[in-house]
Short mmCIF file of C-alpha atoms in Angstrom, two decimals:
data_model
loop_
_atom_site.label_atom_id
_atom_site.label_comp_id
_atom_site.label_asym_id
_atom_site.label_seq_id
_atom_site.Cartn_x
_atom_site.Cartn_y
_atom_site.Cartn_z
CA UNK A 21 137.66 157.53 74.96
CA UNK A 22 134.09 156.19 73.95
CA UNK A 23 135.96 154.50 70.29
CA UNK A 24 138.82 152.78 73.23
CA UNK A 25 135.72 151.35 75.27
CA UNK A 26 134.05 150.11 71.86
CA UNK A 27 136.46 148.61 70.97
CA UNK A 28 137.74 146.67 74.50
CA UNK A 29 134.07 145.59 74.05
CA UNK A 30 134.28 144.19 70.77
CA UNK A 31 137.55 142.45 71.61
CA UNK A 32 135.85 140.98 74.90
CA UNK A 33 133.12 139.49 73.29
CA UNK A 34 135.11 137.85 70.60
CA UNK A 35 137.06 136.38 73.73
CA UNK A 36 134.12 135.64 75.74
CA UNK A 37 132.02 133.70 73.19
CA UNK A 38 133.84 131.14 71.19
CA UNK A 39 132.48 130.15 67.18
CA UNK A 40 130.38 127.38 68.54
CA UNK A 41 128.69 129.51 70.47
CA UNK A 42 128.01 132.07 68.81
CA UNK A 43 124.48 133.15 67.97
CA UNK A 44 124.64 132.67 64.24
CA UNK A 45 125.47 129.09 64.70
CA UNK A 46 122.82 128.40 66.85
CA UNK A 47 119.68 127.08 65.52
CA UNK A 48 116.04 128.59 65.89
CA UNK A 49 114.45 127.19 68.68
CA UNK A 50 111.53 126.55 67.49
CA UNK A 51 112.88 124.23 64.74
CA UNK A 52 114.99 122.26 67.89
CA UNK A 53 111.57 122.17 69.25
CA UNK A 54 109.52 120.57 65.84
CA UNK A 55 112.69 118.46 65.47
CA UNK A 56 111.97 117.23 68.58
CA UNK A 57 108.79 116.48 68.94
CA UNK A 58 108.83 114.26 65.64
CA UNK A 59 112.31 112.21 67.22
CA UNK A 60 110.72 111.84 70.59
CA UNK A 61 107.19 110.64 68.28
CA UNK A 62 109.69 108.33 66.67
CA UNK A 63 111.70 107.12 69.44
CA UNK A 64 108.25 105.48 71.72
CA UNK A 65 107.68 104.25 67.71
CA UNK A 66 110.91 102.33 68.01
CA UNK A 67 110.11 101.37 72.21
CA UNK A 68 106.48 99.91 71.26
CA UNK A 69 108.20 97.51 68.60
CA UNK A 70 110.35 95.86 71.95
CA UNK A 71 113.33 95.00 70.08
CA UNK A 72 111.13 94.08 66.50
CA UNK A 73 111.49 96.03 63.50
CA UNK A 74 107.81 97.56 61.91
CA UNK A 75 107.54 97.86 58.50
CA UNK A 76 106.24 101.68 58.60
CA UNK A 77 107.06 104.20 61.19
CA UNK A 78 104.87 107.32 61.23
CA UNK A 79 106.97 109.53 62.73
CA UNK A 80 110.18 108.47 61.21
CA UNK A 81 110.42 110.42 57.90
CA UNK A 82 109.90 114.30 59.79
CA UNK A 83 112.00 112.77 62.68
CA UNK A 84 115.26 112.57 59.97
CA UNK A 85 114.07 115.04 57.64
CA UNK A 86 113.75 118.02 60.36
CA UNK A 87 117.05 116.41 61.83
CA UNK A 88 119.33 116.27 58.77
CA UNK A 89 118.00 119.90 58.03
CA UNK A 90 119.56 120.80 61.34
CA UNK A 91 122.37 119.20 60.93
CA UNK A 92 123.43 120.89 57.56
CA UNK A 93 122.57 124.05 58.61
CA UNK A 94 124.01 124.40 62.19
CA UNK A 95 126.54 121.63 62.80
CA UNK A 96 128.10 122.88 65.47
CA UNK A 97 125.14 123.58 67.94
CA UNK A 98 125.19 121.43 70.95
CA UNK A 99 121.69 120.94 71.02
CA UNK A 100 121.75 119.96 67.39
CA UNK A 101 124.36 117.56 68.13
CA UNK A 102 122.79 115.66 70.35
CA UNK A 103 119.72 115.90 68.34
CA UNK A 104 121.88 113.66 65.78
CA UNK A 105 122.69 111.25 67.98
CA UNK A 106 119.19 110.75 69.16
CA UNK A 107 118.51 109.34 65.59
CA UNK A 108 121.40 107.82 65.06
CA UNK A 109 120.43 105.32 67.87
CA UNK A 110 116.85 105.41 66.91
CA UNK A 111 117.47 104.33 63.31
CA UNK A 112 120.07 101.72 64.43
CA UNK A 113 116.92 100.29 67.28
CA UNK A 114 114.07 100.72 64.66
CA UNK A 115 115.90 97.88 62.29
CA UNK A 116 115.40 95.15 65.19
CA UNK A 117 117.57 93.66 67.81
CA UNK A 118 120.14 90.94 66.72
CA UNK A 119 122.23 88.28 68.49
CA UNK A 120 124.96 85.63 67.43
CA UNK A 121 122.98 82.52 66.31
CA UNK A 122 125.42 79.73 66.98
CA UNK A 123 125.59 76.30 65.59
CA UNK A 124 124.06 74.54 68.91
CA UNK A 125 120.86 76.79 67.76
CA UNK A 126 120.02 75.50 64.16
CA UNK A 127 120.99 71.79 64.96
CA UNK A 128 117.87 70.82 64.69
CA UNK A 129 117.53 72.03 60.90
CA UNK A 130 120.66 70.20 60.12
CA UNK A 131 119.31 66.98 61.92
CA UNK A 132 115.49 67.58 59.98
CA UNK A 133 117.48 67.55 56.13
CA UNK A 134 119.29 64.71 56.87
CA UNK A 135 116.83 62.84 57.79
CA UNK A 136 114.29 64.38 55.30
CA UNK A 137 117.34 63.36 52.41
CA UNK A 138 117.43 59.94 54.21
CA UNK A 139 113.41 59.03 53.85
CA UNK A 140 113.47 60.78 50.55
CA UNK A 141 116.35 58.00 49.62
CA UNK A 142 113.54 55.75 50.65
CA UNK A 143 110.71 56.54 49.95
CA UNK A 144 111.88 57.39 45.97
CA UNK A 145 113.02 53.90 46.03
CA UNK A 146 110.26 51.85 47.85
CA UNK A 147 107.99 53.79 44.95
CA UNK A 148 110.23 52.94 41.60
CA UNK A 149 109.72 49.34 43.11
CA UNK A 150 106.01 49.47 44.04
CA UNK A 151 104.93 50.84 40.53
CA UNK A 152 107.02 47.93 39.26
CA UNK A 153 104.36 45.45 40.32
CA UNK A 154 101.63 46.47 39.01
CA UNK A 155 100.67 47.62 35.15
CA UNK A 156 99.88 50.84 35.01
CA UNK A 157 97.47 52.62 32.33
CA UNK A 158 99.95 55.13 30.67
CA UNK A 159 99.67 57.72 29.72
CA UNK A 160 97.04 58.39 32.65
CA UNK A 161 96.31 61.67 30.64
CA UNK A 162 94.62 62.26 28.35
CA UNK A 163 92.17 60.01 30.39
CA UNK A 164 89.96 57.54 28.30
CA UNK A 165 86.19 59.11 27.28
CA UNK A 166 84.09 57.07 28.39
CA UNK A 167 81.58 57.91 25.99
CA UNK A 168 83.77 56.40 23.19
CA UNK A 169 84.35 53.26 24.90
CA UNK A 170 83.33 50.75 27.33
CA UNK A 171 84.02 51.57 30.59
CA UNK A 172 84.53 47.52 31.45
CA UNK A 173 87.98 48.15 28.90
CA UNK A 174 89.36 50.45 32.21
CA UNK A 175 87.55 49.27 35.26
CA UNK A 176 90.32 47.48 37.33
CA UNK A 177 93.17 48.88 35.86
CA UNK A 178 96.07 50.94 37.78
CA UNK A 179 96.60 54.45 37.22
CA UNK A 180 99.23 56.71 38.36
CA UNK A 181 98.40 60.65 38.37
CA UNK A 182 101.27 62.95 39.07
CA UNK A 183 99.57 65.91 40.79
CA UNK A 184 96.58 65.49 43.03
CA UNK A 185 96.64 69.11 45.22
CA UNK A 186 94.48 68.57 48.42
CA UNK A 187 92.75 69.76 49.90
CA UNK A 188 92.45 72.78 47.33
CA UNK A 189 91.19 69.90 45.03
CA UNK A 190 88.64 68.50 47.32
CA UNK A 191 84.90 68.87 46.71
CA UNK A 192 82.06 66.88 47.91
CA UNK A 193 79.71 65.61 45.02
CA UNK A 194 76.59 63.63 44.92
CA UNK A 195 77.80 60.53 44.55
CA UNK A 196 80.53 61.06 47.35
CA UNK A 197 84.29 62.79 48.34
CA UNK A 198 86.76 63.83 45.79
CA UNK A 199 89.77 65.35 44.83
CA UNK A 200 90.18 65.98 41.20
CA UNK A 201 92.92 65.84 38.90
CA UNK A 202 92.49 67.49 35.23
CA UNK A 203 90.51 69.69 33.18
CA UNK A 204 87.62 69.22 30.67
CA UNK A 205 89.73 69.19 27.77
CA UNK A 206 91.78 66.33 29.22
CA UNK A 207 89.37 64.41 30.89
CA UNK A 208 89.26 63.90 35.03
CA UNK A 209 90.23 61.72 37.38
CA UNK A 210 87.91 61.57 40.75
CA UNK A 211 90.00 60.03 43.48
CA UNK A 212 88.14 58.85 46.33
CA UNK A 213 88.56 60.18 49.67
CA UNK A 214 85.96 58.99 52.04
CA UNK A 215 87.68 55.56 52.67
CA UNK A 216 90.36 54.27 54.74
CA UNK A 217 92.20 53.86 50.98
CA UNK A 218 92.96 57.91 51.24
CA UNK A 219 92.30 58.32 54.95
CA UNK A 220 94.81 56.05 56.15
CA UNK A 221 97.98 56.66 54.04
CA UNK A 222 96.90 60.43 54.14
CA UNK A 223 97.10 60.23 57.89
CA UNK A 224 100.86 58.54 58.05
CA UNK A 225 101.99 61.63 55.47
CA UNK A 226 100.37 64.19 58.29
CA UNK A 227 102.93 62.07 61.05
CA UNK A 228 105.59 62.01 58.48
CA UNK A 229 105.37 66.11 58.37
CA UNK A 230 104.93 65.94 61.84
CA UNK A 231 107.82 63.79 62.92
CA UNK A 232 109.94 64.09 60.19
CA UNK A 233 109.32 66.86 57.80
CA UNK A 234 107.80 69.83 59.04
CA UNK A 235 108.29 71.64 55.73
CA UNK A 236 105.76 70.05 53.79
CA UNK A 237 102.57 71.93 54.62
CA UNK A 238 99.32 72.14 54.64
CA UNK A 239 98.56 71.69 50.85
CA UNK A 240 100.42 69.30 49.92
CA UNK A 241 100.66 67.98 45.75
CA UNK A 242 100.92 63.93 45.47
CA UNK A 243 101.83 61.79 43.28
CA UNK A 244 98.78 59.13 43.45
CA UNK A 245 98.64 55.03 42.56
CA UNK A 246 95.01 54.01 42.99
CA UNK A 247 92.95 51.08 40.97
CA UNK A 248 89.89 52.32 38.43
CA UNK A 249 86.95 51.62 40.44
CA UNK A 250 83.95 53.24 37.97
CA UNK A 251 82.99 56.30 36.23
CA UNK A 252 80.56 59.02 37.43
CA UNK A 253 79.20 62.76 36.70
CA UNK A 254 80.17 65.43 38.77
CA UNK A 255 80.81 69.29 39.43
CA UNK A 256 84.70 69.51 40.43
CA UNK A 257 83.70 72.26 42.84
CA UNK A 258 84.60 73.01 46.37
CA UNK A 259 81.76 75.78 46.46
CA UNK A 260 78.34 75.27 47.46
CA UNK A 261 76.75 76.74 44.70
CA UNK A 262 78.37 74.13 42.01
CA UNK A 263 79.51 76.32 39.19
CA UNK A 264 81.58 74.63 37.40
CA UNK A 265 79.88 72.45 34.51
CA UNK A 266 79.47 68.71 35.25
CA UNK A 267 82.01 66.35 33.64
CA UNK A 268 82.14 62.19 33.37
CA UNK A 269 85.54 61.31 35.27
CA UNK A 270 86.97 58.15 36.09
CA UNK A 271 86.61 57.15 40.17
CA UNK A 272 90.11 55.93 41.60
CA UNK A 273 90.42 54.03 44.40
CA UNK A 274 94.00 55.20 45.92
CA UNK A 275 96.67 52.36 46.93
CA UNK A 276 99.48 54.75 47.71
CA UNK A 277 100.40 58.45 47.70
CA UNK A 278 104.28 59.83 47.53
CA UNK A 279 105.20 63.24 48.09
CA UNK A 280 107.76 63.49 44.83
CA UNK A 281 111.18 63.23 46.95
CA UNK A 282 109.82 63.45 50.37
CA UNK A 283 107.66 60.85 51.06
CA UNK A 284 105.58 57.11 49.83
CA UNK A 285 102.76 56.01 52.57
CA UNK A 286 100.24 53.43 51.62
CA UNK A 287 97.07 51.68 52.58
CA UNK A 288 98.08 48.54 54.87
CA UNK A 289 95.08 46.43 55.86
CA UNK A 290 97.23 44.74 58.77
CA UNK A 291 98.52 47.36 59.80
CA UNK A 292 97.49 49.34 63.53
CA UNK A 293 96.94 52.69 61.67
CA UNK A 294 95.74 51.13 58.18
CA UNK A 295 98.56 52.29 56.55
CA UNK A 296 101.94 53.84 57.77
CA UNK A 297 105.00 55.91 55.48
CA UNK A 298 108.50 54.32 54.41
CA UNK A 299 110.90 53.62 57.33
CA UNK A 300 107.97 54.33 59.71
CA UNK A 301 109.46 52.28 62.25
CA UNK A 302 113.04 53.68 62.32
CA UNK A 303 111.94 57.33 63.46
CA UNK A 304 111.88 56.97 66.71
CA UNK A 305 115.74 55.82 67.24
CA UNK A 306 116.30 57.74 64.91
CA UNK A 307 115.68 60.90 66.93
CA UNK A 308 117.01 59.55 70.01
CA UNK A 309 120.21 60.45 68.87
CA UNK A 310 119.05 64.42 68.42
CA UNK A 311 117.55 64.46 71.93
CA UNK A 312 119.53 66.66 74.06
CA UNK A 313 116.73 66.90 77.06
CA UNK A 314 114.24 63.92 77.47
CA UNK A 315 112.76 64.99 80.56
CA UNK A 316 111.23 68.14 82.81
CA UNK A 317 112.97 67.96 86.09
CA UNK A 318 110.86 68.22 89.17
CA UNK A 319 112.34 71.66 90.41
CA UNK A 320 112.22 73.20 86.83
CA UNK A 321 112.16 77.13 87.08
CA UNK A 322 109.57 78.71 84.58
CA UNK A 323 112.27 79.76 82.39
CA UNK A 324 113.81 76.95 82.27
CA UNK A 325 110.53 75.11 81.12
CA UNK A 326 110.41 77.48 78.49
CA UNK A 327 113.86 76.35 77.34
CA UNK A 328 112.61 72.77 77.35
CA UNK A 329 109.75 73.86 75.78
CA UNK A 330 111.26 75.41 72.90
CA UNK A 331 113.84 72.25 72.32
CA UNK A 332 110.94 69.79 72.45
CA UNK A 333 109.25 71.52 69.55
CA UNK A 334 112.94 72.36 67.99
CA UNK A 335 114.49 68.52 68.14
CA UNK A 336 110.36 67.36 67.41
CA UNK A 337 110.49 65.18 70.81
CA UNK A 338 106.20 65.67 70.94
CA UNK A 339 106.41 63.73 74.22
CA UNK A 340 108.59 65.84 75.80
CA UNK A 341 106.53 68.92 74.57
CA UNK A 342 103.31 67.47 75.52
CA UNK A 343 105.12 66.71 79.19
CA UNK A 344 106.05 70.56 79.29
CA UNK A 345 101.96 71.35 78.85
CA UNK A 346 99.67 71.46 81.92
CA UNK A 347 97.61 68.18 81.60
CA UNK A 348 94.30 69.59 82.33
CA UNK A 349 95.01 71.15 78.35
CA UNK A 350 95.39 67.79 76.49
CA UNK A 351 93.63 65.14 78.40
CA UNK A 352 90.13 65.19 76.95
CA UNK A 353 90.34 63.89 73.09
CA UNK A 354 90.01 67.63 71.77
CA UNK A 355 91.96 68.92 74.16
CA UNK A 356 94.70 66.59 72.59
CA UNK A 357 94.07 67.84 68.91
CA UNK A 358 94.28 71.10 70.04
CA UNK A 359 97.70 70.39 71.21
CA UNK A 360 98.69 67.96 67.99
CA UNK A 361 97.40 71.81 66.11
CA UNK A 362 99.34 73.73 67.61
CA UNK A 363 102.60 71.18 67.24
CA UNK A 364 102.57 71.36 63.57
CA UNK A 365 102.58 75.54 64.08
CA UNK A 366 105.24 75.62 66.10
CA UNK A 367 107.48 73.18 63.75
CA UNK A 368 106.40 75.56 60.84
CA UNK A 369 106.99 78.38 62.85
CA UNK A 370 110.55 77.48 63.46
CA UNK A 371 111.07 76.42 59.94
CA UNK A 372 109.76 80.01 58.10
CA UNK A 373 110.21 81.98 60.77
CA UNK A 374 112.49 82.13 63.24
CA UNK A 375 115.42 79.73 64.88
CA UNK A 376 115.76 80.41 68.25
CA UNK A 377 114.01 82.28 71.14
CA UNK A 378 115.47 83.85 74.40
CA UNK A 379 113.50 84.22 77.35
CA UNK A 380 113.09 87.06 79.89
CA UNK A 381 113.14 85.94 84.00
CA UNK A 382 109.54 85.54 85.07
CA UNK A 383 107.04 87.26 86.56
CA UNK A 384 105.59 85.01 89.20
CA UNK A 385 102.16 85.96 91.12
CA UNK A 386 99.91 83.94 93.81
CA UNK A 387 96.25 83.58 92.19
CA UNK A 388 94.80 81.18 94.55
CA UNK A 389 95.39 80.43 98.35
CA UNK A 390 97.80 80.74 101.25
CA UNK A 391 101.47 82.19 100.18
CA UNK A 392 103.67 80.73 102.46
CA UNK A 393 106.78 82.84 101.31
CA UNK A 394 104.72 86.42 101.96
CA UNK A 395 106.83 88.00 104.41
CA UNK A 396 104.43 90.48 105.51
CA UNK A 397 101.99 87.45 106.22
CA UNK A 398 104.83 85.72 107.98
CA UNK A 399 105.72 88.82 110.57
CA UNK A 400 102.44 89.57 111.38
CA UNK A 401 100.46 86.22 111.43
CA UNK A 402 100.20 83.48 113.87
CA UNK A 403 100.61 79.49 112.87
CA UNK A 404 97.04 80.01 113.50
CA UNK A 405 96.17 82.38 111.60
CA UNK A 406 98.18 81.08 108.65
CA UNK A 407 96.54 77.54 109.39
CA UNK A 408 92.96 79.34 108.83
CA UNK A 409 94.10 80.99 105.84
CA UNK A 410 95.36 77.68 104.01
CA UNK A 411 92.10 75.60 104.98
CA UNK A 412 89.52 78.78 103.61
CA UNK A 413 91.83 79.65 100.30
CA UNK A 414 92.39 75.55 99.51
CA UNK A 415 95.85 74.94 97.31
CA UNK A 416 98.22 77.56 96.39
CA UNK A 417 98.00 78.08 92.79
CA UNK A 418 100.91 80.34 91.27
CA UNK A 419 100.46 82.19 87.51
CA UNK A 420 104.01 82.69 85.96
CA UNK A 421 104.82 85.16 82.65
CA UNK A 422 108.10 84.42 80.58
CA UNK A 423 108.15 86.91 77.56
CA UNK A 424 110.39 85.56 74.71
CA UNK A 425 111.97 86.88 71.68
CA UNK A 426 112.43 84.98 68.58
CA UNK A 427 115.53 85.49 65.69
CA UNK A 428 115.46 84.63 62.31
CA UNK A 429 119.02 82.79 61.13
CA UNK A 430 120.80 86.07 60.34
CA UNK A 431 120.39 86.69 64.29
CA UNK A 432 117.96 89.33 63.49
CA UNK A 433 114.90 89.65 65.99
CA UNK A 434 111.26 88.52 64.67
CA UNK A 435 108.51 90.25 65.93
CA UNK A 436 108.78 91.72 69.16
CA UNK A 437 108.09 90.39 72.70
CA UNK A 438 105.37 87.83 73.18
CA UNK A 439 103.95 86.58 76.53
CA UNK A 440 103.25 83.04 78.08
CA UNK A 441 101.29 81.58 80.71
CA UNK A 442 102.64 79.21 82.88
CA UNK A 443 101.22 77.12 86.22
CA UNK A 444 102.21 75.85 88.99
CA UNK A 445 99.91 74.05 91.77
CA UNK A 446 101.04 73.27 95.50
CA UNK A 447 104.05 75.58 95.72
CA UNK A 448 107.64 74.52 95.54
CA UNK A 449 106.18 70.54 96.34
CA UNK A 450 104.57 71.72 92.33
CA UNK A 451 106.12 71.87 89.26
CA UNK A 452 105.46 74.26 86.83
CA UNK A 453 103.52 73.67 83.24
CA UNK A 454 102.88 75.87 80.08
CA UNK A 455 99.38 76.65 80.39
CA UNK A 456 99.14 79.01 76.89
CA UNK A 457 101.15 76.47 74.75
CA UNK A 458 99.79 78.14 71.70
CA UNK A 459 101.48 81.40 71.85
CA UNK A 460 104.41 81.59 69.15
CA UNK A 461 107.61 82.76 69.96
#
């Protein structure tokens, strides 16, 4: 009798609890627990990054190791299951968020290189043509010593040198401002930069990069055409302390500077600016042709601003931008460089960077005065009351936040969220204005 009732027990149990649940395929609990702890560690990794993928995750290697451990050992456990899962959609998140990047979205790259092919056209040309009237001392290197000759032989005589790099090259000597070109073994060239002979065709290459080219950069390598003014000593050293050894070089008085392929400005007397680049004068309707917004409606939301925002700087419509930007930022002379700064960050921005941004709705708050839209106010308050309120707290002044998130061409998000300010004065007879125009995307 006690074998039958052994055995109707055994049989039970093998009914009663199926493979899968059986206790040798469950796993330890502890190691659910470790496993755990490192995933969930992991997982507010993944969270912080808002859609962005980090390069490092702390957490991540014991999250999968601990995981895939688990997984080998005891795939059919529920818990270890889901466990899987869990990874599977951390892993997927901690890469970054993508989206479809259409062709509306990068029509302002296609617009920028063929216009940037156009004024190279140009500018190559307008260049073959200038060199062509004037003789030119060639080769310009190696330059003359002017300890074997008279300098009076090369005073006055053109000289083109095919790689001035400024401002790395710049340096500030005693007998005024340089950039250098060559070495001691090949003799230098001191071009002149203090005068409107740099200063002005410099400045029309900085609103070529800015209205035309936003690749170019910072540093930027020319090709220079300038007239043999003299010969001095000097240290061809940025640094204070002057350590490299003094050398004679030949001071050149710049005519005209081309960016090889990109771009030819030169020094113009007559001209408004002093000097001006190649086609200059055609930008403008050039561009009108890109513009798919040319104004900020009245009743803008601040989303919507943000969009115009980001097209302005996209399409490089810097009126339009500077319209989108609370005037109390740009109407002092700094406050306008600051904004012409920021402007060439934001077209390099969306040229290494990213393509496109989308924006999140906006968080709006009253920082100053009378709300007339409070509710609470509104139910509880007499005309008054409300009248009091509006003539102690002055004009209603509202602060709006519109995170965005920026994608690279391949759709793939850059960075994570970022935050901007935006202000609106006077209610809904206001209109709203980016107030932290130098936050990137």
């Amino acid at each position: 009798m006690k074998n039958i009732l052994l055995t109707a027990c055994i049989l039970l149990g093998s009914v009663c609890l199926p493979p899968s649940a059986s206790a040798a395929s469950l796993a330890p609990k502890n190691e659910i627990s470790r496993a755990e702890y490192y995933l969930r560690e992991f997982e507010k990794e993944v969270a912080h990054q808002h859609g962005g993928a980090a390069m490092f995750y702390r957490n991540k290697r014991d999250a999968v190791d601990r995981v895939k451990r688990l997984v080998q050992g005891y795939p059919d456990d529920p818990a270890v299951k889901a466990l899987f899962q869990r990874t599977r959609t951390a892993l997927l998140k901690s890469k970054g968020d993508y989206m479809e990047i259409t062709p509306d979205m990068t029509a302002y790259l296609r617009n920028e290189q063929e216009m940037r092919e156009r004024f190279g056209r140009q500018s190559a040309e307008a260049w073959k043509k200038k060199l062509a009237t004037v003789e030119v001392l060639s080769p310009a290197f190696p330059a003359a010593d002017p300890m074997e000759m008279t300098p009076s032989d090369i005073i006055g005589k053109y000289v083109v040198i095919d790689e001035v790099v400024y401002p790395s090259n710049q340096f500030i000597g005693a007998t005024g401002e340089y950039a250098f070109a060559g070495k001691p073994s090949i003799g230098f060239y001191f071009i002149q930069l203090n005068t409107r002979r740099w200063l002005a065709p410099y400045e029309a290459v900085k609103r070529f990069r800015r209205q035309v080219d936003a690749s170019i950069g910072e540093t930027i390598s020319f090709k220079v055409l300038g007239k043999i003014t003299g010969v001095v000593m000097e240290s061809p050293d940025a640094s204070q302390n002057k350590k490299a050894p003094f050398s004679w070089g030949w001071v050149v008085q710049p005519d005209s500077l081309y960016v090889d392929g990109r771009v030819m400005a030169s020094y113009d007397e007559k001209h408004e600016q002093s000097g001006s680049f190649v086609g200059e004068e055609t930008v403008n309707d050039i561009k009108q042709g890109w513009y798919t917004v040319k104004s900020v409606p009245p009743d803008v939301s601040p989303e919507g601003l943000m969009e115009i925002f980001q097209t302005a700087i996209k399409e490089k419509n810097f009126e339009l931008y500077q319209s989108c930007i609370n005037p109390a930022r740009w109407e002092t002379p700094t406050g306008e460089s600051l904004v012409r700064y920021h402007w060439d960050l934001h077209q390099a921005r969306f040229q290494k960077q990213y393509v496109h941004a989308v924006f999140d709705k906006a968080k709006i708050k009253v920082v100053k005065g009378h709300d007339s839209r409070d509710a609470d106010e509104n139910f509880f308050l007499t005309d008054s009351d409300r009248s009091k309120l509006i003539k102690m707290s002055g004009e209603m002044e509202e602060r709006a936040i519109v995170t965005s998130r920026a994608f690279d061409e391949n759709g793939k998000q850059v960075g994570g969220k970022h935050p901007h300010e935006l202000i609106r004065k006077g209610g809904d007879a206001g209109r709203w204005y980016v107030e932290d125009y130098a936050a990137r995307f």
